[in-house]
Coordinates of C-alpha atoms in Angstrom, one line a residue:
M1 CA 31.3 -44.1 3.2
N2 CA 27.9 -45.8 3.0
K3 CA 26.1 -47.3 5.9
T4 CA 26.7 -50.9 4.8
S5 CA 30.5 -50.5 4.9
V6 CA 30.5 -49.3 8.5
P7 CA 30.8 -52.1 11.1
V8 CA 28.5 -52.3 14.1
A9 CA 31.3 -53.6 16.4
I10 CA 34.8 -55.0 16.0
E11 CA 37.6 -56.5 18.1
A12 CA 39.8 -53.4 18.5
R13 CA 43.1 -55.2 18.0
S14 CA 41.9 -56.6 14.7
A15 CA 41.6 -53.1 13.2
P16 CA 44.2 -52.4 10.6
P17 CA 47.1 -50.3 11.7
R18 CA 47.8 -47.0 9.9
T19 CA 49.6 -47.6 6.7
K20 CA 51.9 -44.6 7.3
P21 CA 53.3 -44.8 10.9
S22 CA 53.7 -41.0 11.2
N23 CA 52.5 -37.9 9.6
Y24 CA 55.5 -36.0 10.7
P25 CA 58.1 -35.0 8.0
E26 CA 61.7 -36.1 8.5
P27 CA 63.7 -36.0 10.6
F28 CA 60.8 -36.4 13.0
A29 CA 58.9 -39.3 11.4
S30 CA 61.7 -41.8 12.0
Q31 CA 61.7 -40.9 15.7
M32 CA 58.2 -42.5 16.0
G33 CA 59.6 -46.0 15.5
G34 CA 58.0 -48.5 17.8
R35 CA 54.6 -46.7 17.8
E36 CA 51.6 -48.4 16.1
K37 CA 48.2 -46.7 15.8
R38 CA 45.0 -48.4 14.9
P39 CA 42.5 -45.7 14.0
L40 CA 39.2 -47.0 15.4
G41 CA 37.0 -44.0 15.0
D42 CA 37.6 -43.9 11.3
L43 CA 36.2 -47.4 10.9
F44 CA 32.9 -46.3 12.2
G45 CA 32.8 -43.1 10.1
L46 CA 33.3 -40.8 13.1
R47 CA 34.2 -37.3 11.9
N48 CA 34.0 -35.0 14.9
F49 CA 36.6 -36.9 17.0
G50 CA 39.3 -39.5 16.5
V51 CA 40.0 -42.7 18.5
N52 CA 43.2 -44.7 18.2
L53 CA 44.3 -47.9 19.8
T54 CA 48.0 -47.2 20.2
R55 CA 50.8 -49.5 21.1
L56 CA 54.2 -48.3 22.2
A57 CA 57.0 -50.9 22.1
P58 CA 59.8 -50.6 24.7
G59 CA 61.8 -47.4 24.1
A60 CA 59.1 -45.8 21.9
R61 CA 57.2 -42.6 22.4
S62 CA 53.7 -41.4 21.5
A63 CA 54.6 -38.1 19.7
L64 CA 56.9 -35.2 19.8
H65 CA 56.4 -33.1 22.9
H66 CA 53.5 -30.9 21.9
R67 CA 50.3 -29.0 22.8
H68 CA 47.2 -28.2 20.7
S69 CA 45.5 -24.8 20.2
R70 CA 42.0 -26.2 19.8
Q71 CA 42.0 -29.9 20.3
D72 CA 41.3 -31.6 23.7
E73 CA 43.1 -34.9 24.1
F74 CA 42.4 -37.8 26.4
I75 CA 44.3 -41.1 27.0
Y76 CA 43.3 -44.3 28.9
V77 CA 46.0 -46.9 29.6
L78 CA 44.9 -50.5 29.0
E79 CA 48.2 -52.4 29.4
G80 CA 51.7 -51.7 30.5
K81 CA 53.3 -48.6 32.2
A82 CA 53.8 -45.4 30.3
T83 CA 55.7 -42.3 31.5
L84 CA 53.7 -39.1 30.9
V85 CA 56.2 -36.4 30.2
G86 CA 54.7 -33.0 31.0
E87 CA 55.5 -29.6 32.3
A88 CA 54.9 -30.8 35.9
G89 CA 57.5 -33.5 35.6
P90 CA 57.2 -37.2 34.7
V91 CA 54.1 -39.2 35.9
L92 CA 54.0 -43.0 35.7
L93 CA 50.6 -44.3 34.2
G94 CA 49.5 -47.9 34.6
P95 CA 46.5 -49.9 33.5
G96 CA 43.2 -48.1 34.3
M97 CA 44.8 -44.7 34.6
C98 CA 43.9 -41.8 32.3
A99 CA 45.0 -38.3 31.6
G100 CA 43.5 -35.4 29.8
F101 CA 45.0 -32.4 28.0
P102 CA 42.8 -29.4 27.3
A103 CA 43.4 -27.2 24.3
G104 CA 46.0 -24.6 25.0
G105 CA 47.2 -26.5 28.0
A106 CA 50.6 -28.0 28.9
A107 CA 52.8 -29.7 26.4
H108 CA 53.0 -33.5 26.8
H109 CA 53.9 -36.9 25.3
L110 CA 54.2 -40.5 26.5
E111 CA 57.3 -42.6 26.6
N112 CA 57.7 -46.3 27.3
H113 CA 60.7 -46.9 29.6
S114 CA 59.6 -50.4 30.5
Q115 CA 60.5 -53.8 28.9
T116 CA 56.9 -54.6 27.8
D117 CA 54.4 -52.9 25.4
V118 CA 52.2 -50.1 26.5
V119 CA 48.7 -50.1 25.0
Y120 CA 46.3 -47.2 25.4
L121 CA 43.3 -45.4 23.8
E122 CA 43.8 -41.9 22.6
I123 CA 40.8 -39.7 21.9
G124 CA 40.9 -36.2 20.4
D125 CA 38.6 -33.9 18.5
R126 CA 39.2 -32.8 14.9
Q127 CA 38.7 -29.0 14.8
E128 CA 39.7 -27.3 11.6
G129 CA 42.5 -24.8 12.2
D130 CA 43.9 -26.6 15.2
Q131 CA 47.6 -25.7 15.6
V132 CA 50.2 -27.9 17.2
F133 CA 53.1 -26.3 18.9
Y134 CA 56.3 -28.3 19.6
P135 CA 58.4 -26.4 22.2
A136 CA 61.5 -28.6 21.8
N137 CA 61.6 -28.9 18.0
D138 CA 61.7 -26.7 14.9
I139 CA 58.2 -27.8 13.7
Q140 CA 54.6 -26.6 13.9
A141 CA 51.4 -28.0 12.3
V142 CA 48.0 -26.7 11.3
L143 CA 44.9 -29.0 10.6
G144 CA 43.3 -28.0 7.3
G145 CA 39.7 -28.2 6.3
D146 CA 40.5 -31.4 4.4
G147 CA 41.5 -33.1 7.6
R148 CA 45.2 -33.1 6.7
W149 CA 48.0 -31.8 8.8
R150 CA 50.4 -29.2 7.2
F151 CA 53.8 -29.0 8.7
A152 CA 56.2 -26.0 8.7
H153 CA 59.4 -24.8 10.4
K154 CA 58.8 -22.3 13.2
D155 CA 59.8 -19.5 10.8
G156 CA 56.8 -20.6 8.6
S157 CA 58.8 -22.2 5.8
A158 CA 57.4 -25.5 4.7
Y159 CA 58.9 -28.9 5.2

C-alpha cells in the first residue's frame, strides 16, 4: 500500500464492510449471521493491531465462545446493549462501557438479546502464531505469518 492510497481520516460507518462475513469454516460461518465488521485499521495500513467497527443485529453474536493464546482484545460499546458472555457469567454492556480480554484469559463473546442493533469497536493485536481455543466447539485456529487464520478440528485434522 503506498502512502497516497491511505486516507488521513474517514467517517467510520462509510468504511466498506468485510466482503466475507466470517473466516470460520462451516458449520460455524453461518452462525455469524447478523454480524457486520468494517475493518478500520486496514484502511490506514495498520499492521500491528486491528480495529473493527462491528454491528450486531438483534439475535446476532460476535464470535464463537473463544480465548486467544497471544492476542489481547478490547471492545468499546458505542450503541445498543450487548451481553458479554464470559466465565464469570453474563454482563450487560451499554454505550460508553468497555471490556478487555488479556491473552490466555477467560473465554468470551458478545450476544445481542435486544431489539436494536449493537455497535462497538473491537481492537486486537496480530501476533503471528496466536492460537484461538473454542471450549464449546470442535474447532481451533492458528494465525499464520501471512496474516491468515488456519482452522482445524480439536484432533488436528483440517476443516
